[in-house]
mmCIF file of C-alpha atoms in Angstrom:
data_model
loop_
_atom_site.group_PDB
_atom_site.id
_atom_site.type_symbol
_atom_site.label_atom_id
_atom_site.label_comp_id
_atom_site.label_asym_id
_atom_site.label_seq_id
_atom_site.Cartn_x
_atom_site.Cartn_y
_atom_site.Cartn_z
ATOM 1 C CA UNK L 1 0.000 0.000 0.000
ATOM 2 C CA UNK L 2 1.090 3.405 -0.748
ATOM 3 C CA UNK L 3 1.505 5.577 2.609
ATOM 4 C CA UNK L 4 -0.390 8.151 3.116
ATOM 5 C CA UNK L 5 0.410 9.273 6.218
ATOM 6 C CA UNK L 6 -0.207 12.413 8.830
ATOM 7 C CA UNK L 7 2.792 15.019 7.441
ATOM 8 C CA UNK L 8 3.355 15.935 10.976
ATOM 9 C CA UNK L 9 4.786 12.055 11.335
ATOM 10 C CA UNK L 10 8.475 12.326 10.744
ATOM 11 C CA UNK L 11 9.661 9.181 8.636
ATOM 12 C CA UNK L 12 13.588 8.051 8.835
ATOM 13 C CA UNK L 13 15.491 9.695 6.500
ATOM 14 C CA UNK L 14 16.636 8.785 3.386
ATOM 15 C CA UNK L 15 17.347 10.107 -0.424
ATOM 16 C CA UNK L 16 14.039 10.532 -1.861
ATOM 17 C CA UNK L 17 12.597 11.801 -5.407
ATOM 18 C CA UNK L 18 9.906 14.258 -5.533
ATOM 19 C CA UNK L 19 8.145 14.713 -8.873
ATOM 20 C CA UNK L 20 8.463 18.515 -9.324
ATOM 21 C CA UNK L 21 5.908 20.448 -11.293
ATOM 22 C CA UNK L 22 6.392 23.534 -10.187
ATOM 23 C CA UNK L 23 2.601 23.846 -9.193
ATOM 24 C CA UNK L 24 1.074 24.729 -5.717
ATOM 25 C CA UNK L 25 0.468 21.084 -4.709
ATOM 26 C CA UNK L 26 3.983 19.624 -5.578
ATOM 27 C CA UNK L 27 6.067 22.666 -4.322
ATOM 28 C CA UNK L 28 4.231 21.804 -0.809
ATOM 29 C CA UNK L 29 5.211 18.328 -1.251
ATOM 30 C CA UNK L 30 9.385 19.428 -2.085
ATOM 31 C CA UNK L 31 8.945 21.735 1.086
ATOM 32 C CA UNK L 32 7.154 18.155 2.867
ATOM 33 C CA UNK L 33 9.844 16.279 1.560
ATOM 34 C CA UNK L 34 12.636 18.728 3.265
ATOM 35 C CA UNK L 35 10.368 19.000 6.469
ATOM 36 C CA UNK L 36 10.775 14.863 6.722
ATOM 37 C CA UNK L 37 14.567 15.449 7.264
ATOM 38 C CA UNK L 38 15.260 13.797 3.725
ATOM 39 C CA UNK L 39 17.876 14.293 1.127
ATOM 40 C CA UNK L 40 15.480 15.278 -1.610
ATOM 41 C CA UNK L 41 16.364 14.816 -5.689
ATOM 42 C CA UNK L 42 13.794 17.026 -7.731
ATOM 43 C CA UNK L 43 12.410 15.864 -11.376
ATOM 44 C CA UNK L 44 10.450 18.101 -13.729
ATOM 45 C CA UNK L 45 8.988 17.344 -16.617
ATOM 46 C CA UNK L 46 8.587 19.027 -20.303
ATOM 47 C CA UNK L 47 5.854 17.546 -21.412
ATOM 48 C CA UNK L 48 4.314 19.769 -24.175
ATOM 49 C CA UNK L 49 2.269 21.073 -21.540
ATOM 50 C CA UNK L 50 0.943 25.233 -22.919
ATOM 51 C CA UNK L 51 1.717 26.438 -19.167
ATOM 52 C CA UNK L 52 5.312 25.144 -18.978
ATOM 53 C CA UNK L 53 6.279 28.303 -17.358
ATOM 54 C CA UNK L 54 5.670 26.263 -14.306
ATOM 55 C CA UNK L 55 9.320 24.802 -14.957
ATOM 56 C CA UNK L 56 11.115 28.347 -14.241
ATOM 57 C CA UNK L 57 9.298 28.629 -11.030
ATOM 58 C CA UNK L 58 10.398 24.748 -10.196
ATOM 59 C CA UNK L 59 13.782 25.892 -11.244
ATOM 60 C CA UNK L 60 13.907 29.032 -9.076
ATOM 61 C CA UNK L 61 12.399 27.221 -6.051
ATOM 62 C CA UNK L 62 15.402 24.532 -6.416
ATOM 63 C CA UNK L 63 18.319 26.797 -6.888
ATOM 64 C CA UNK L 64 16.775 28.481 -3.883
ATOM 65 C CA UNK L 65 16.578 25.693 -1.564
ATOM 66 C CA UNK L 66 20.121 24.335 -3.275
ATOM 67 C CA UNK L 67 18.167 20.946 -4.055
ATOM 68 C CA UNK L 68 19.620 18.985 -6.577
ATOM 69 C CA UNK L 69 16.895 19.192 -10.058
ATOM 70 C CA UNK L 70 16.529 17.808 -13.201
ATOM 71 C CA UNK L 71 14.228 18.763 -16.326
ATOM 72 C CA UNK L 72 13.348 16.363 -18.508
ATOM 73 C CA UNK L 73 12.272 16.909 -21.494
ATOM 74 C CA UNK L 74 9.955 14.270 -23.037
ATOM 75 C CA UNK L 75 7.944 16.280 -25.303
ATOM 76 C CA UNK L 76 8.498 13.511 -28.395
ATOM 77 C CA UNK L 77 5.580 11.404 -26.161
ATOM 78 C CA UNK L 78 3.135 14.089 -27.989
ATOM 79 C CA UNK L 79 3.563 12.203 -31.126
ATOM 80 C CA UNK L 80 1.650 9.495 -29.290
ATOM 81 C CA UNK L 81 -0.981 11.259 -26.890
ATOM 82 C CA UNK L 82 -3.151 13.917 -28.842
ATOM 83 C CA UNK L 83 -6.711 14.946 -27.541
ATOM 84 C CA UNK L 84 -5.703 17.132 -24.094
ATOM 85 C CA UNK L 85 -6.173 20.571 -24.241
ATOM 86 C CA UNK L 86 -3.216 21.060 -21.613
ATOM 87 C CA UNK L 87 -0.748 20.010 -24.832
ATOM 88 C CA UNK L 88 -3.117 20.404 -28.224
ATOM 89 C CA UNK L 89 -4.569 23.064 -29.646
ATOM 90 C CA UNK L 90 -7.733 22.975 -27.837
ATOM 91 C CA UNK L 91 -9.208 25.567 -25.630
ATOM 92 C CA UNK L 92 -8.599 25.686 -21.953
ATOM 93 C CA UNK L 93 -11.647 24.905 -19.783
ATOM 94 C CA UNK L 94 -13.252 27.858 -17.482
ATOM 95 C CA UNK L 95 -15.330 27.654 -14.503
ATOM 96 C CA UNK L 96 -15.187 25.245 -12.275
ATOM 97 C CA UNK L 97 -13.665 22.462 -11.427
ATOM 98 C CA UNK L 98 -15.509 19.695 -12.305
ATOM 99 C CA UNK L 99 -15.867 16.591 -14.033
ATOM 100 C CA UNK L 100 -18.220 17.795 -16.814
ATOM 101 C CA UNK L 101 -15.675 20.685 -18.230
ATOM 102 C CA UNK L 102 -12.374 19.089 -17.201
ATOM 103 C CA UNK L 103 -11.950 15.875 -18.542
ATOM 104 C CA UNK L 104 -10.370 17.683 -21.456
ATOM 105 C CA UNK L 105 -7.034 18.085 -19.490
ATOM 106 C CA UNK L 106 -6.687 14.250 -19.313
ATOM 107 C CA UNK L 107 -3.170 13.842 -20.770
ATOM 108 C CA UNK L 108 -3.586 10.182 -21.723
ATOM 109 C CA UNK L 109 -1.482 7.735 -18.909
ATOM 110 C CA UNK L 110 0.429 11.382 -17.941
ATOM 111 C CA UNK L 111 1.425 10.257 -14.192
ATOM 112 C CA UNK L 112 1.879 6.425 -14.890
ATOM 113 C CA UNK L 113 4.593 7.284 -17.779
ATOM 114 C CA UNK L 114 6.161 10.459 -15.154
ATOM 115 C CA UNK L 115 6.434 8.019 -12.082
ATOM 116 C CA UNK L 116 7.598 5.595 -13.987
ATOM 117 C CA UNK L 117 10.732 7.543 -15.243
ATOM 118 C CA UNK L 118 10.549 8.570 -11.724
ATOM 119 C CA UNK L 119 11.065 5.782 -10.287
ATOM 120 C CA UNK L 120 14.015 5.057 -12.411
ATOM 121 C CA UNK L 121 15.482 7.816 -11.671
ATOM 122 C CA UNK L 122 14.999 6.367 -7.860
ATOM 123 C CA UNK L 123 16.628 3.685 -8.651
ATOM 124 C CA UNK L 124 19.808 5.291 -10.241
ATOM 125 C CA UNK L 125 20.441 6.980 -7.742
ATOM 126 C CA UNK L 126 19.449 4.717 -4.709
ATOM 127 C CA UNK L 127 16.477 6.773 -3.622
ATOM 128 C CA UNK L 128 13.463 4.666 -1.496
ATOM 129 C CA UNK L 129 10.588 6.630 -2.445
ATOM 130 C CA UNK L 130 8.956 8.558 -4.869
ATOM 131 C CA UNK L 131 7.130 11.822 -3.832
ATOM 132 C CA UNK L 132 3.727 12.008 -6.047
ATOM 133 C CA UNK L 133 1.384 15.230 -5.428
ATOM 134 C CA UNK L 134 -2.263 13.499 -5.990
ATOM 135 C CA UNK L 135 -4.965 15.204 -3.686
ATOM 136 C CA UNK L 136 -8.598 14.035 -3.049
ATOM 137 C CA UNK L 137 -9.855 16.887 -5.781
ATOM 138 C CA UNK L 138 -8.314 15.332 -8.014
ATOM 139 C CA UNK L 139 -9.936 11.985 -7.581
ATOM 140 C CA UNK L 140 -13.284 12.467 -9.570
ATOM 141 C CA UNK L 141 -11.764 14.142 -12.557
ATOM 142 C CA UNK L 142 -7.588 12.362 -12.883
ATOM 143 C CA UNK L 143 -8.060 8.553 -13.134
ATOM 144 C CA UNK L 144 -4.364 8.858 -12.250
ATOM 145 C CA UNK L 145 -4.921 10.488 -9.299
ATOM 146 C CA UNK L 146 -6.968 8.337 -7.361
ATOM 147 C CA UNK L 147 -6.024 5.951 -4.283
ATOM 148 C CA UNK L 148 -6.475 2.899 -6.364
ATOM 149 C CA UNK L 149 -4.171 3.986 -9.142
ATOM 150 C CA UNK L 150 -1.224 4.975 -6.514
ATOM 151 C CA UNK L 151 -1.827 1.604 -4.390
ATOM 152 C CA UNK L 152 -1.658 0.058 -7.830
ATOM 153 C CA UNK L 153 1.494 1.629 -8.907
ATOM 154 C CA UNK L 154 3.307 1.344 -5.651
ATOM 155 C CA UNK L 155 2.670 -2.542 -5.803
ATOM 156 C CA UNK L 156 4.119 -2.584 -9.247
ATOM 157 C CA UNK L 157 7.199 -0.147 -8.301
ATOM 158 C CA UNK L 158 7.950 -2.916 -5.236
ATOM 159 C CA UNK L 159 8.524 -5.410 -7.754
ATOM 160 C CA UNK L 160 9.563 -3.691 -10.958
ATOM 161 C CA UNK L 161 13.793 -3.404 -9.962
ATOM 162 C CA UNK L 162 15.882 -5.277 -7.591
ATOM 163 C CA UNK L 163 15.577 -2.877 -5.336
ATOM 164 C CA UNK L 164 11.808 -1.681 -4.267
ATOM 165 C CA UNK L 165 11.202 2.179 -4.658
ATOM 166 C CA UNK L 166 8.025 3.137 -2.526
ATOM 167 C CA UNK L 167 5.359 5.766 -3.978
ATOM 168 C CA UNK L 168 4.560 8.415 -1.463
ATOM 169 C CA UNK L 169 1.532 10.555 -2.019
ATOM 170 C CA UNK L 170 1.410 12.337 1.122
ATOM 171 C CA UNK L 171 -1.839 14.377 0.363
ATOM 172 C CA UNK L 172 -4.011 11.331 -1.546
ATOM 173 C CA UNK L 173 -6.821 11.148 0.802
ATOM 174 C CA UNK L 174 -6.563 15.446 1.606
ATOM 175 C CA UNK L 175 -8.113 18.570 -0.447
ATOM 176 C CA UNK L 176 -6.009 21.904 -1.730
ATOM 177 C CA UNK L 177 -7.249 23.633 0.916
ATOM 178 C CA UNK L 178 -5.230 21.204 3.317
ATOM 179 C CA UNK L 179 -2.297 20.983 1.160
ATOM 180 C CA UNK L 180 -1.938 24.551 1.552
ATOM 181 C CA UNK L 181 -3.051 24.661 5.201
ATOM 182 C CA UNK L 182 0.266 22.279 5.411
ATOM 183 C CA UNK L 183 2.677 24.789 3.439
ATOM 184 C CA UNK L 184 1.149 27.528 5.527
ATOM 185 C CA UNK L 185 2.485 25.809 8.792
ATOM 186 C CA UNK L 186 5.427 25.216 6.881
ATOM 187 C CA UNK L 187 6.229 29.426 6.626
ATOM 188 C CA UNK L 188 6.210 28.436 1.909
ATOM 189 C CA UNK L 189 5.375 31.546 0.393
ATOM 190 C CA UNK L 190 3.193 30.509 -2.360
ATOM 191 C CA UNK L 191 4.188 33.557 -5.287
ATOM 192 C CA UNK L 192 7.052 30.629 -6.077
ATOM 193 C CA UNK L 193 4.393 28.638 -7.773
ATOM 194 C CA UNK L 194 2.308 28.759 -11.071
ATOM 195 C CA UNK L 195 -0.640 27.079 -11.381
ATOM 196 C CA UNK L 196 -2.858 28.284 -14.255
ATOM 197 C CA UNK L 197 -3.379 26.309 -17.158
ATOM 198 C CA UNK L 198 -2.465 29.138 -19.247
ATOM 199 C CA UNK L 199 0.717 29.862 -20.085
ATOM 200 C CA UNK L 200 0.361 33.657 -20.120
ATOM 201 C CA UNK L 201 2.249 36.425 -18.261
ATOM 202 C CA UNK L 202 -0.389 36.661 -15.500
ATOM 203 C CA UNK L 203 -2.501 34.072 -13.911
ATOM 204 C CA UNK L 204 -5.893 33.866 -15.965
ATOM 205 C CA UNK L 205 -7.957 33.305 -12.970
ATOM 206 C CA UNK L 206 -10.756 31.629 -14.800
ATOM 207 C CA UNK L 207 -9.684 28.305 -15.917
ATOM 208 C CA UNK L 208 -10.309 25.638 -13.255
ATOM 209 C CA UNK L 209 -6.906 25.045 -11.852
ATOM 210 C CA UNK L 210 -7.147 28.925 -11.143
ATOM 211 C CA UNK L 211 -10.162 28.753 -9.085
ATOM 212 C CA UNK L 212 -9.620 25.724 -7.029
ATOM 213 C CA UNK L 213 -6.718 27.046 -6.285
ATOM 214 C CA UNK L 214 -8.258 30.633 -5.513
ATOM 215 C CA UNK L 215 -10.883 28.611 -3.771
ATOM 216 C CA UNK L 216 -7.883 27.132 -1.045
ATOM 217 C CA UNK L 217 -6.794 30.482 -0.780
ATOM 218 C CA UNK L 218 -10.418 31.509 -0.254
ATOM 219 C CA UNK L 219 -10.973 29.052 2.342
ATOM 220 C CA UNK L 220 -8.333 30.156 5.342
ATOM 221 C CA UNK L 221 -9.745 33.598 4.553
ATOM 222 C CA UNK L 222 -6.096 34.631 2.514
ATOM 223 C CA UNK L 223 -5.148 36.366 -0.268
ATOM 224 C CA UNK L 224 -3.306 34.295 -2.725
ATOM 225 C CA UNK L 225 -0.334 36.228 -3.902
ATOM 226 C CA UNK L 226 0.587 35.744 -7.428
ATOM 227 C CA UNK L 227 -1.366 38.113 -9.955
ATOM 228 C CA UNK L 228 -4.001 37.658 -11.882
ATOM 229 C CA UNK L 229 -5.577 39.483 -14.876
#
């Protein structure tokens, strides 16, 4: 089973991975990852995606917090996977976030194919677990996201390499609004992070991502401090 533990629980350290987005929800799970006491190894991935700006803030965050980061580029996979309008020409999504106008941001077997380079990457470089962002809101909408996908990739990752890698999706069963309640307690300031599905200059602050995420902000009564149009 993948853990899903209380944050607050301090694990042992060791050399972990920590898929890297550069998003709200995985730069609170770097800063968890740090909190644990472990010798975190960042990954980002180029994967077409039209708001890749999201890799300069991952890249300012890590030189930052002088954790070690790679970018991989793997945007040749978009000969293969067509249809999602994070990486075709297809119009982003507004209002929000739901089921009914966001299934068209399904990148087609997205998080299998980046934890699975992931948890290479693990294994190169003798990490134990794999830090994966999932959150409850993302259960209804991301196949990939759900409990049964990370319990089934965690089994697989166990038995995949001579030496088991563990996925660790420290927020599966929590919403945004807790994620960020977490970095809060942690001190993260959360201008370091782009979320928008739009790769523009500001935040568009209509497209889904924008309002959940205004919506966490909303929620412990906060201002959320990157700019919007």
């Amino acid at each position: 089973m993948a853990q899903n533990s209380n944050p607050a629980t301090k694990p042992q350290q060791q050399t972990v991975v920590v898929i890297y987005s550069g998003g709200m929800d995985s730069f609170t799970v770097l800063n968890r990852a740090i909190a644990d006491g472990h010798q975190v190894h960042a990954v980002s991935f180029h994967y077409g995606q039209r708001h890749h700006r999201e890799l300069e803030s991952a890249k300012t965050v890590c030189a930052q917090l002088g954790v070690p980061h790679k970018v991989v580029d793997i945007r040749s996979i978009n000969t293969l996977l067509a249809g999602s309008s994070l990486t075709d020409d297809i119009d982003i999504p507004e209002g929000d976030y739901a089921t009914s106008n966001m299934t068209s941001t399904v990148v087609p077997n997205r998080n299998m194919i980046l934890l699975s380079l992931a948890i290479g990457y693990a294994v190169s470089i003798k990490a134990g677990k794999v830090y994966y962002g999932a959150h409850s809101g993302d259960h209804d909408i991301y196949p990939d996201c759900r409990p049964e996908f990370v319990e089934a990739m965690n089994a697989v990752s166990q038995l995949a390499n001579y030496e088991p890698v563990e996925i660790h999706s420290p927020y599966l069963v929590q919403s945004k609004a807790d994620i960020l309640a977490d970095g809060l307690r942690m001190g993260l300031d959360y201008s370091q992070t782009w979320t928008c599905y739009n790769g523009r200059d500001k935040a568009c602050g209509k497209c889904s991502a924008c309002r959940e995420r205004l919506a966490a902000f909303a929620a412990h009564g906060i201002t959320d401090p990157l700019e919007y149009e």
